Tab-separated table of N, CA and C in Angstrom:
chain	number	residue	atom	x	y	z
B	295	MET	N	-14.078	-12.847	42.755
B	295	MET	CA	-12.641	-12.707	42.827
B	295	MET	C	-12.195	-11.675	41.779
B	296	PRO	N	-11.358	-10.701	42.173
B	296	PRO	CA	-10.922	-9.670	41.218
B	296	PRO	C	-9.968	-10.252	40.178
B	297	PRO	N	-9.887	-9.596	39.009
B	297	PRO	CA	-8.955	-10.072	37.991
B	297	PRO	C	-7.507	-9.999	38.487
B	298	SER	N	-6.673	-10.909	37.996
B	298	SER	CA	-5.286	-10.947	38.482
B	298	SER	C	-4.391	-10.014	37.678
B	299	GLN	N	-3.519	-9.340	38.414
B	299	GLN	CA	-2.537	-8.460	37.808
B	299	GLN	C	-1.236	-9.229	37.625
B	300	GLY	N	-0.382	-8.708	36.770
B	300	GLY	CA	0.933	-9.300	36.566
B	300	GLY	C	1.640	-8.614	35.422
B	301	GLY	N	2.955	-8.534	35.499
B	301	GLY	CA	3.743	-7.936	34.427
B	301	GLY	C	3.338	-6.497	34.162
B	302	LEU	N	3.088	-6.194	32.895
B	302	LEU	CA	2.669	-4.845	32.507
B	302	LEU	C	1.202	-4.579	32.827
B	303	VAL	N	0.485	-5.624	33.165
B	303	VAL	CA	-0.929	-5.506	33.541
B	303	VAL	C	-0.947	-5.276	35.050
B	304	ASN	N	-0.736	-4.016	35.444
B	304	ASN	CA	-0.435	-3.718	36.841
B	304	ASN	C	-1.470	-2.841	37.546
B	305	THR	N	-2.683	-2.787	37.020
B	305	THR	CA	-3.778	-2.103	37.705
B	305	THR	C	-5.023	-2.975	37.606
B	306	GLN	N	-5.983	-2.726	38.481
B	306	GLN	CA	-7.250	-3.467	38.417
B	306	GLN	C	-7.946	-3.242	37.082
B	307	ALA	N	-7.903	-1.999	36.591
B	307	ALA	CA	-8.569	-1.692	35.324
B	307	ALA	C	-7.937	-2.487	34.173
B	308	LEU	N	-6.605	-2.469	34.085
B	308	LEU	CA	-5.936	-3.231	33.029
B	308	LEU	C	-6.195	-4.726	33.175
B	309	ALA	N	-6.192	-5.229	34.404
B	309	ALA	CA	-6.449	-6.653	34.637
B	309	ALA	C	-7.863	-7.030	34.180
B	310	GLY	N	-8.828	-6.180	34.463
B	310	GLY	CA	-10.200	-6.444	34.020
B	310	GLY	C	-10.318	-6.426	32.499
B	311	MET	N	-9.654	-5.459	31.865
B	311	MET	CA	-9.673	-5.386	30.401
B	311	MET	C	-8.938	-6.572	29.785
B	312	TYR	N	-7.843	-6.982	30.409
B	312	TYR	CA	-7.079	-8.151	29.950
B	312	TYR	C	-7.994	-9.384	29.953
B	313	ASP	N	-8.648	-9.634	31.083
B	313	ASP	CA	-9.529	-10.796	31.179
B	313	ASP	C	-10.654	-10.735	30.152
B	314	ASN	N	-11.203	-9.547	29.932
B	314	ASN	CA	-12.269	-9.379	28.948
B	314	ASN	C	-11.752	-9.657	27.539
B	315	ALA	N	-10.544	-9.214	27.219
B	315	ALA	CA	-9.977	-9.453	25.889
B	315	ALA	C	-9.722	-10.938	25.640
B	316	VAL	N	-9.409	-11.690	26.695
B	316	VAL	CA	-9.181	-13.132	26.551
B	316	VAL	C	-10.483	-13.855	26.212
B	317	THR	N	-11.582	-13.445	26.819
B	317	THR	CA	-12.828	-14.191	26.684
B	317	THR	C	-13.814	-13.615	25.674
B	318	ASN	N	-13.669	-12.357	25.305
B	318	ASN	CA	-14.634	-11.700	24.429
B	318	ASN	C	-14.363	-12.082	22.979
B	319	LYS	N	-15.399	-12.418	22.241
B	319	LYS	CA	-15.202	-12.863	20.859
B	319	LYS	C	-15.117	-11.707	19.861
B	320	TYR	N	-15.204	-10.480	20.337
B	320	TYR	CA	-15.139	-9.320	19.456
B	320	TYR	C	-13.828	-8.564	19.647
B	321	GLU	N	-13.366	-7.915	18.593
B	321	GLU	CA	-12.094	-7.208	18.669
B	321	GLU	C	-12.170	-5.931	19.499
B	322	ASP	N	-13.362	-5.445	19.796
B	322	ASP	CA	-13.488	-4.235	20.615
B	322	ASP	C	-12.788	-4.389	21.966
B	323	ALA	N	-12.894	-5.559	22.568
B	323	ALA	CA	-12.247	-5.799	23.866
B	323	ALA	C	-10.722	-5.772	23.717
B	324	THR	N	-10.224	-6.307	22.611
B	324	THR	CA	-8.782	-6.270	22.325
B	324	THR	C	-8.310	-4.831	22.200
B	325	ILE	N	-9.030	-4.048	21.419
B	325	ILE	CA	-8.657	-2.655	21.172
B	325	ILE	C	-8.710	-1.849	22.464
B	326	GLU	N	-9.736	-2.073	23.273
B	326	GLU	CA	-9.852	-1.360	24.551
B	326	GLU	C	-8.640	-1.656	25.446
B	327	PHE	N	-8.279	-2.936	25.564
B	327	PHE	CA	-7.151	-3.313	26.418
B	327	PHE	C	-5.851	-2.670	25.939
B	328	TRP	N	-5.520	-2.833	24.654
B	328	TRP	CA	-4.240	-2.324	24.153
B	328	TRP	C	-4.203	-0.804	24.126
B	329	ASN	N	-5.320	-0.176	23.840
B	329	ASN	CA	-5.366	1.293	23.881
B	329	ASN	C	-5.026	1.771	25.295
B	330	ALA	N	-5.600	1.139	26.300
B	330	ALA	CA	-5.324	1.520	27.694
B	330	ALA	C	-3.869	1.237	28.065
B	331	LEU	N	-3.348	0.074	27.682
B	331	LEU	CA	-1.962	-0.271	28.014
B	331	LEU	C	-0.977	0.665	27.310
B	332	PHE	N	-1.221	0.948	26.027
B	332	PHE	CA	-0.321	1.841	25.299
B	332	PHE	C	-0.401	3.271	25.806
B	333	SER	N	-1.544	3.676	26.326
B	333	SER	CA	-1.674	5.031	26.886
B	333	SER	C	-0.779	5.209	28.109
B	334	VAL	N	-0.465	4.120	28.790
B	334	VAL	CA	0.462	4.153	29.924
B	334	VAL	C	1.907	3.977	29.432
B	335	THR	N	2.094	3.083	28.475
B	335	THR	CA	3.420	2.741	27.960
B	335	THR	C	4.069	3.910	27.216
B	336	PHE	N	3.258	4.663	26.495
B	336	PHE	CA	3.739	5.815	25.735
B	336	PHE	C	3.162	7.064	26.399
B	337	PRO	N	3.925	7.690	27.319
B	337	PRO	CA	3.394	8.757	28.175
B	337	PRO	C	2.875	9.956	27.383
B	338	PRO	N	1.775	10.522	27.833
B	338	PRO	CA	1.122	11.597	27.090
B	338	PRO	C	1.892	12.911	27.049
B	339	THR	N	3.059	12.976	27.672
B	339	THR	CA	3.868	14.195	27.558
B	339	THR	C	4.353	14.393	26.123
B	340	ASP	N	4.683	13.288	25.436
B	340	ASP	CA	5.178	13.369	24.061
B	340	ASP	C	4.425	12.450	23.098
B	341	TRP	N	3.537	11.647	23.614
B	341	TRP	CA	2.892	10.600	22.816
B	341	TRP	C	1.375	10.716	22.887
B	342	GLY	N	0.720	10.198	21.864
B	342	GLY	CA	-0.730	10.119	21.870
B	342	GLY	C	-1.188	8.842	21.211
B	343	VAL	N	-2.093	8.147	21.862
B	343	VAL	CA	-2.723	6.957	21.294
B	343	VAL	C	-4.038	7.439	20.696
B	344	VAL	N	-4.127	7.370	19.370
B	344	VAL	CA	-5.232	7.990	18.649
B	344	VAL	C	-6.050	6.900	17.954
B	345	PRO	N	-7.301	6.716	18.344
B	345	PRO	CA	-8.106	5.655	17.735
B	345	PRO	C	-8.642	6.043	16.354
B	346	HIS	N	-8.811	5.053	15.520
B	346	HIS	CA	-9.540	5.159	14.252
B	346	HIS	C	-9.126	6.329	13.379
B	347	LYS	N	-7.877	6.413	13.006
B	347	LYS	CA	-7.427	7.486	12.122
B	347	LYS	C	-7.617	7.058	10.670
B	348	TYR	N	-8.492	7.755	9.965
B	348	TYR	CA	-8.690	7.449	8.551
B	348	TYR	C	-7.474	7.886	7.752
B	349	GLN	N	-7.096	7.074	6.793
B	349	GLN	CA	-5.986	7.404	5.919
B	349	GLN	C	-6.543	7.789	4.550
B	350	ILE	N	-5.678	8.257	3.687
B	350	ILE	CA	-6.091	8.668	2.345
B	350	ILE	C	-6.833	7.529	1.649
B	351	SER	N	-6.410	6.303	1.886
B	351	SER	CA	-7.015	5.139	1.245
B	351	SER	C	-8.426	4.846	1.739
B	352	GLN	N	-8.891	5.587	2.726
B	352	GLN	CA	-10.194	5.371	3.375
B	352	GLN	C	-10.226	4.092	4.197
B	353	LYS	N	-9.086	3.471	4.387
B	353	LYS	CA	-8.969	2.335	5.294
B	353	LYS	C	-8.317	2.868	6.548
B	354	ARG	N	-8.485	2.157	7.637
B	354	ARG	CA	-7.912	2.684	8.872
B	354	ARG	C	-7.440	1.569	9.773
B	355	PRO	N	-6.337	1.819	10.440
B	355	PRO	CA	-5.935	0.890	11.503
B	355	PRO	C	-6.858	1.128	12.695
B	356	ASP	N	-6.832	0.215	13.643
B	356	ASP	CA	-7.676	0.405	14.823
B	356	ASP	C	-7.221	1.607	15.632
B	357	PHE	N	-5.921	1.830	15.708
B	357	PHE	CA	-5.419	3.080	16.259
B	357	PHE	C	-3.961	3.259	15.877
B	358	VAL	N	-3.489	4.490	16.050
B	358	VAL	CA	-2.096	4.818	15.780
B	358	VAL	C	-1.494	5.413	17.044
B	359	ILE	N	-0.196	5.346	17.130
B	359	ILE	CA	0.521	5.984	18.229
B	359	ILE	C	1.405	7.049	17.591
B	360	ARG	N	1.176	8.286	18.002
B	360	ARG	CA	1.907	9.420	17.443
B	360	ARG	C	2.876	9.990	18.461
B	361	ARG	N	3.933	10.577	17.940
B	361	ARG	CA	4.895	11.260	18.796
B	361	ARG	C	4.926	12.741	18.417
B	362	TRP	N	4.848	13.589	19.432
B	362	TRP	CA	4.945	15.031	19.235
B	362	TRP	C	6.348	15.467	19.635
B	363	TYR	N	6.974	16.264	18.792
B	363	TYR	CA	8.322	16.771	19.038
B	363	TYR	C	8.257	18.217	19.507
B	364	SER	N	9.273	18.645	20.247
B	364	SER	CA	9.309	20.014	20.767
B	364	SER	C	9.326	21.042	19.638
B	365	SER	N	9.758	20.626	18.449
B	365	SER	CA	9.771	21.521	17.293
B	365	SER	C	8.370	21.778	16.749
B	366	GLY	N	7.394	21.018	17.263
B	366	GLY	CA	6.019	21.145	16.795
B	366	GLY	C	5.617	20.069	15.811
B	367	GLY	N	6.576	19.272	15.370
B	367	GLY	CA	6.268	18.206	14.433
B	367	GLY	C	5.595	17.024	15.109
B	368	VAL	N	4.813	16.303	14.330
B	368	VAL	CA	4.159	15.095	14.829
B	368	VAL	C	4.373	13.983	13.808
B	369	VAL	N	4.652	12.789	14.308
B	369	VAL	CA	4.934	11.653	13.435
B	369	VAL	C	4.154	10.446	13.934
B	370	GLU	N	3.549	9.734	13.004
B	370	GLU	CA	2.949	8.448	13.355
B	370	GLU	C	4.087	7.440	13.459
B	371	VAL	N	4.249	6.890	14.642
B	371	VAL	CA	5.352	5.983	14.914
B	371	VAL	C	4.886	4.528	14.850
B	372	VAL	N	3.629	4.283	15.209
B	372	VAL	CA	3.110	2.917	15.267
B	372	VAL	C	1.696	2.891	14.695
B	373	VAL	N	1.397	1.877	13.884
B	373	VAL	CA	0.024	1.576	13.498
B	373	VAL	C	-0.336	0.244	14.151
B	374	VAL	N	-1.562	0.138	14.629
B	374	VAL	CA	-1.982	-1.048	15.373
B	374	VAL	C	-3.281	-1.603	14.785
B	375	GLU	N	-3.280	-2.886	14.527
B	375	GLU	CA	-4.475	-3.589	14.080
B	375	GLU	C	-4.826	-4.635	15.134
B	376	GLY	N	-6.055	-4.604	15.626
B	376	GLY	CA	-6.492	-5.528	16.660
B	376	GLY	C	-7.453	-6.574	16.138
B	377	LYS	N	-7.339	-7.758	16.689
B	377	LYS	CA	-8.222	-8.880	16.359
B	377	LYS	C	-8.604	-9.581	17.652
B	378	PRO	N	-9.724	-10.307	17.658
B	378	PRO	CA	-10.116	-11.019	18.880
B	378	PRO	C	-9.180	-12.177	19.189
B	379	GLN	N	-9.156	-12.583	20.453
B	379	GLN	CA	-8.278	-13.659	20.921
B	379	GLN	C	-8.480	-14.949	20.129
B	380	ALA	N	-9.678	-15.204	19.652
B	380	ALA	CA	-9.994	-16.461	18.984
B	380	ALA	C	-9.610	-16.472	17.501
B	381	GLN	N	-8.849	-15.502	17.042
B	381	GLN	CA	-8.464	-15.456	15.633
B	381	GLN	C	-7.673	-16.698	15.240
B	382	THR	N	-7.870	-17.145	14.013
B	382	THR	CA	-7.158	-18.333	13.521
B	382	THR	C	-5.874	-17.920	12.787
B	383	GLU	N	-5.011	-18.903	12.507
B	383	GLU	CA	-3.778	-18.618	11.774
B	383	GLU	C	-4.063	-18.058	10.388
B	384	GLY	N	-5.104	-18.552	9.743
B	384	GLY	CA	-5.478	-18.036	8.424
B	384	GLY	C	-5.843	-16.557	8.490
B	385	GLN	N	-6.463	-16.158	9.577
B	385	GLN	CA	-6.814	-14.748	9.749
B	385	GLN	C	-5.578	-13.903	10.044
B	386	ASP	N	-4.521	-14.512	10.610
B	386	ASP	CA	-3.283	-13.779	10.875
B	386	ASP	C	-2.700	-13.196	9.592
B	387	ALA	N	-2.698	-13.973	8.511
B	387	ALA	CA	-2.137	-13.504	7.245
B	387	ALA	C	-2.907	-12.283	6.744
B	388	LYS	N	-4.219	-12.321	6.853
B	388	LYS	CA	-5.032	-11.172	6.431
B	388	LYS	C	-4.716	-9.953	7.313
B	389	ALA	N	-4.580	-10.170	8.604
B	389	ALA	CA	-4.257	-9.064	9.513
B	389	ALA	C	-2.873	-8.506	9.196
B	390	ASP	N	-1.919	-9.368	8.833
B	390	ASP	CA	-0.593	-8.894	8.433
B	390	ASP	C	-0.688	-8.009	7.198
B	391	ASP	N	-1.480	-8.438	6.212
B	391	ASP	CA	-1.666	-7.620	5.014
B	391	ASP	C	-2.278	-6.267	5.370
B	392	GLN	N	-3.242	-6.284	6.279
B	392	GLN	CA	-3.873	-5.036	6.698
B	392	GLN	C	-2.869	-4.110	7.369
B	393	VAL	N	-2.138	-4.611	8.341
B	393	VAL	CA	-1.225	-3.753	9.100
B	393	VAL	C	-0.070	-3.274	8.209
B	394	LEU	N	0.380	-4.105	7.266
B	394	LEU	CA	1.410	-3.659	6.330
B	394	LEU	C	0.863	-2.538	5.450
B	395	GLY	N	-0.351	-2.693	4.964
B	395	GLY	CA	-0.966	-1.644	4.150
B	395	GLY	C	-1.101	-0.336	4.910
B	396	TYR	N	-1.513	-0.405	6.163
B	396	TYR	CA	-1.633	0.807	6.981
B	396	TYR	C	-0.274	1.456	7.193
B	397	ALA	N	0.740	0.632	7.439
B	397	ALA	CA	2.083	1.165	7.678
B	397	ALA	C	2.630	1.861	6.435
B	398	VAL	N	2.466	1.246	5.280
B	398	VAL	CA	2.956	1.836	4.034
B	398	VAL	C	2.229	3.150	3.753
B	399	THR	N	0.921	3.173	3.959
B	399	THR	CA	0.155	4.403	3.749
B	399	THR	C	0.614	5.492	4.711
B	400	ALA	N	0.832	5.140	5.967
B	400	ALA	CA	1.294	6.127	6.951
B	400	ALA	C	2.667	6.681	6.564
B	401	LEU	N	3.544	5.830	6.044
B	401	LEU	CA	4.853	6.304	5.590
B	401	LEU	C	4.721	7.265	4.408
B	402	LYS	N	3.794	6.961	3.497
B	402	LYS	CA	3.572	7.834	2.335
B	402	LYS	C	2.992	9.179	2.767
B	403	GLU	N	2.095	9.145	3.749
B	403	GLU	CA	1.431	10.371	4.209
B	403	GLU	C	2.276	11.172	5.186
B	404	GLY	N	3.267	10.532	5.809
B	404	GLY	CA	4.073	11.175	6.842
B	404	GLY	C	5.164	12.054	6.263
B	405	PRO	N	6.037	12.542	7.133
B	405	PRO	CA	7.151	13.380	6.686
B	405	PRO	C	7.993	12.658	5.632
B	406	SER	N	8.446	13.383	4.633
B	406	SER	CA	9.183	12.767	3.529
B	406	SER	C	10.485	12.116	3.981
B	407	ASP	N	11.041	12.579	5.102
B	407	ASP	CA	12.300	12.000	5.575
B	407	ASP	C	12.116	10.908	6.631
B	408	GLN	N	10.869	10.512	6.893
B	408	GLN	CA	10.625	9.407	7.825
B	408	GLN	C	11.031	8.110	7.153
B	409	LYS	N	11.930	7.351	7.784
B	409	LYS	CA	12.497	6.152	7.174
B	409	LYS	C	11.745	4.872	7.500
B	410	LYS	N	11.049	4.856	8.647
B	410	LYS	CA	10.378	3.616	9.031
B	410	LYS	C	9.203	3.920	9.940
B	411	ILE	N	8.442	2.878	10.182
B	411	ILE	CA	7.305	2.934	11.102
B	411	ILE	C	7.193	1.550	11.741
B	412	TYR	N	6.628	1.494	12.907
B	412	TYR	CA	6.368	0.217	13.563
B	412	TYR	C	4.924	-0.189	13.300
B	413	ALA	N	4.714	-1.479	13.182
B	413	ALA	CA	3.385	-2.029	12.978
B	413	ALA	C	3.163	-3.101	14.038
B	414	MET	N	1.980	-3.091	14.617
B	414	MET	CA	1.662	-4.084	15.647
B	414	MET	C	0.355	-4.774	15.292
B	415	ARG	N	0.377	-6.073	15.456
B	415	ARG	CA	-0.845	-6.863	15.353
B	415	ARG	C	-1.115	-7.378	16.760
B	416	VAL	N	-2.252	-7.003	17.306
B	416	VAL	CA	-2.630	-7.464	18.635
B	416	VAL	C	-3.832	-8.387	18.489
B	417	VAL	N	-3.716	-9.551	19.093
B	417	VAL	CA	-4.750	-10.574	19.005
B	417	VAL	C	-5.141	-10.915	20.429
B	418	GLY	N	-6.268	-10.372	20.857
B	418	GLY	CA	-6.645	-10.521	22.259
B	418	GLY	C	-5.571	-9.865	23.112
B	419	VAL	N	-4.939	-10.633	23.971
B	419	VAL	CA	-3.904	-10.087	24.862
B	419	VAL	C	-2.491	-10.331	24.329
B	420	LEU	N	-2.368	-10.852	23.132
B	420	LEU	CA	-1.061	-11.174	22.564
B	420	LEU	C	-0.666	-10.129	21.525
B	421	ILE	N	0.655	-9.948	21.361
B	421	ILE	CA	1.155	-8.906	20.460
B	421	ILE	C	2.304	-9.418	19.607
B	422	MET	N	2.315	-8.979	18.339
B	422	MET	CA	3.442	-9.136	17.419
B	422	MET	C	3.850	-7.727	17.017
B	423	VAL	N	5.154	-7.491	16.908
B	423	VAL	CA	5.662	-6.167	16.565
B	423	VAL	C	6.590	-6.291	15.366
B	424	TYR	N	6.405	-5.379	14.417
B	424	TYR	CA	7.195	-5.358	13.197
B	424	TYR	C	7.753	-3.961	12.945
B	425	GLU	N	8.765	-3.901	12.100
B	425	GLU	CA	9.239	-2.645	11.529
B	425	GLU	C	8.925	-2.688	10.041
B	426	VAL	N	8.573	-1.530	9.482
B	426	VAL	CA	8.376	-1.398	8.048
B	426	VAL	C	9.241	-0.220	7.607
B	427	TYR	N	10.107	-0.471	6.646
B	427	TYR	CA	11.019	0.562	6.147
B	427	TYR	C	10.507	1.122	4.831
B	428	LYS	N	10.672	2.420	4.650
B	428	LYS	CA	10.220	3.084	3.425
B	428	LYS	C	10.885	2.472	2.195
B	429	ASN	N	12.145	2.065	2.313
B	429	ASN	CA	12.837	1.495	1.154
B	429	ASN	C	12.544	0.001	0.952
B	430	GLN	N	11.746	-0.606	1.838
B	430	GLN	CA	11.292	-1.999	1.683
B	430	GLN	C	9.817	-2.079	2.081
B	431	PRO	N	8.944	-1.386	1.335
B	431	PRO	CA	7.553	-1.244	1.775
B	431	PRO	C	6.681	-2.487	1.624
B	432	ASP	N	7.243	-3.554	1.090
B	432	ASP	CA	6.436	-4.756	0.901
B	432	ASP	C	6.738	-5.832	1.933
B	433	ARG	N	7.401	-5.435	3.025
B	433	ARG	CA	7.868	-6.455	3.969
B	433	ARG	C	7.699	-6.020	5.422
B	434	LEU	N	7.083	-6.898	6.206
B	434	LEU	CA	7.051	-6.733	7.659
B	434	LEU	C	8.293	-7.409	8.225
B	435	GLN	N	9.111	-6.667	8.943
B	435	GLN	CA	10.309	-7.250	9.554
B	435	GLN	C	10.037	-7.479	11.029
B	436	ASN	N	10.057	-8.736	11.441
B	436	ASN	CA	9.726	-9.097	12.820
B	436	ASN	C	10.700	-8.494	13.825
B	437	LEU	N	10.152	-7.918	14.873
B	437	LEU	CA	10.956	-7.569	16.047
B	437	LEU	C	10.824	-8.664	17.096
B	438	LEU	N	9.769	-9.449	16.992
B	438	LEU	CA	9.522	-10.574	17.893
B	438	LEU	C	9.368	-11.826	17.043
B	439	GLN	N	9.829	-12.944	17.540
B	439	GLN	CA	9.730	-14.189	16.787
B	439	GLN	C	8.368	-14.852	16.916
B	440	ASP	N	7.644	-14.510	17.972
B	440	ASP	CA	6.298	-15.052	18.156
B	440	ASP	C	5.514	-14.087	19.035
B	441	TYR	N	4.250	-14.399	19.214
B	441	TYR	CA	3.391	-13.555	20.042
B	441	TYR	C	3.937	-13.451	21.467
B	442	LYS	N	3.741	-12.294	22.072
B	442	LYS	CA	4.131	-12.072	23.462
B	442	LYS	C	2.907	-11.644	24.261
B	443	ASP	N	2.928	-12.007	25.533
B	443	ASP	CA	1.844	-11.712	26.470
B	443	ASP	C	2.356	-10.687	27.485
B	444	PRO	N	1.672	-9.557	27.657
B	444	PRO	CA	2.178	-8.518	28.565
B	444	PRO	C	2.191	-8.908	30.040
B	445	LYS	N	1.528	-9.986	30.404
B	445	LYS	CA	1.626	-10.466	31.785
B	445	LYS	C	2.875	-11.322	31.982
B	446	LYS	N	3.305	-12.011	30.937
B	446	LYS	CA	4.379	-12.992	31.072
B	446	LYS	C	5.707	-12.544	30.464
B	447	ASP	N	5.662	-11.764	29.412
B	447	ASP	CA	6.866	-11.435	28.650
B	447	ASP	C	7.281	-9.983	28.874
B	448	VAL	N	7.388	-9.617	30.129
B	448	VAL	CA	7.624	-8.227	30.518
B	448	VAL	C	8.960	-7.700	30.012
B	449	VAL	N	10.025	-8.453	30.199
B	449	VAL	CA	11.362	-7.960	29.850
B	449	VAL	C	11.446	-7.672	28.355
B	450	VAL	N	11.065	-8.626	27.531
B	450	VAL	CA	11.180	-8.434	26.084
B	450	VAL	C	10.255	-7.318	25.588
B	451	LEU	N	9.057	-7.236	26.127
B	451	LEU	CA	8.148	-6.165	25.695
B	451	LEU	C	8.645	-4.799	26.155
B	452	ASN	N	9.179	-4.710	27.360
B	452	ASN	CA	9.757	-3.438	27.804
B	452	ASN	C	10.911	-3.017	26.895
B	453	GLU	N	11.720	-3.968	26.466
B	453	GLU	CA	12.823	-3.651	25.550
B	453	GLU	C	12.289	-3.135	24.211
B	454	VAL	N	11.274	-3.789	23.679
B	454	VAL	CA	10.688	-3.351	22.408
B	454	VAL	C	10.062	-1.962	22.551
B	455	PHE	N	9.308	-1.740	23.621
B	455	PHE	CA	8.659	-0.442	23.805
B	455	PHE	C	9.695	0.661	24.024
B	456	GLU	N	10.772	0.359	24.723
B	456	GLU	CA	11.839	1.352	24.907
B	456	GLU	C	12.507	1.666	23.569
B	457	ARG	N	12.714	0.662	22.772
B	457	ARG	CA	13.285	0.883	21.429
B	457	ARG	C	12.395	1.812	20.623
B	458	ILE	N	11.093	1.591	20.664
B	458	ILE	CA	10.165	2.443	19.928
B	458	ILE	C	10.188	3.869	20.485
B	459	ARG	N	10.207	3.997	21.797
B	459	ARG	CA	10.183	5.342	22.424
B	459	ARG	C	11.442	6.149	22.128
B	460	THR	N	12.569	5.483	21.878
B	460	THR	CA	13.830	6.201	21.734
B	460	THR	C	14.400	6.193	20.314
B	461	VAL	N	13.754	5.558	19.385
B	461	VAL	CA	14.296	5.432	18.036
B	461	VAL	C	14.242	6.759	17.278
B	462	ASP	N	15.202	6.937	16.399
B	462	ASP	CA	15.190	8.070	15.472
B	462	ASP	C	14.446	7.621	14.223
B	463	MET	N	13.304	8.213	13.965
B	463	MET	CA	12.469	7.802	12.819
B	463	MET	C	12.968	8.367	11.498
B	464	PHE	N	13.971	9.238	11.562
B	464	PHE	CA	14.394	9.948	10.339
B	464	PHE	C	15.761	9.541	9.853
């Protein structure tokens, strides 16, 4: 029986990756699924999903989402940290520290007038989205109150992704 589609998981390939991320005990399946979904969500005309970008700190998020402007400028808009579906609550705190650190580093390395960046923690097929502001670099500000599933929480995730696609980062 083929994997089931639903919500933002609207192709056989995404459905197969979704199912693999649910059952696979390694974060590679999580990263593969979200990289593929974000590559569709953030169209390659102005956006790029870039895996494993090393930062000055020599630490790296699993991938970043960059936006290219017609002026030639490029800005990291989102940093993403992935974990396997079986992650525990105790591991969530560590992942939050990681994604906050990546976001703060990206803000420091980015354009001096960039005011904020988005940070995402993806755990298997579930997602949490935060904003990090340059003037409050020690705090993840929730955009979602709890994890969302791209098969079930289509409306809220579409709203969040549209906000990210249209926000003024400066």
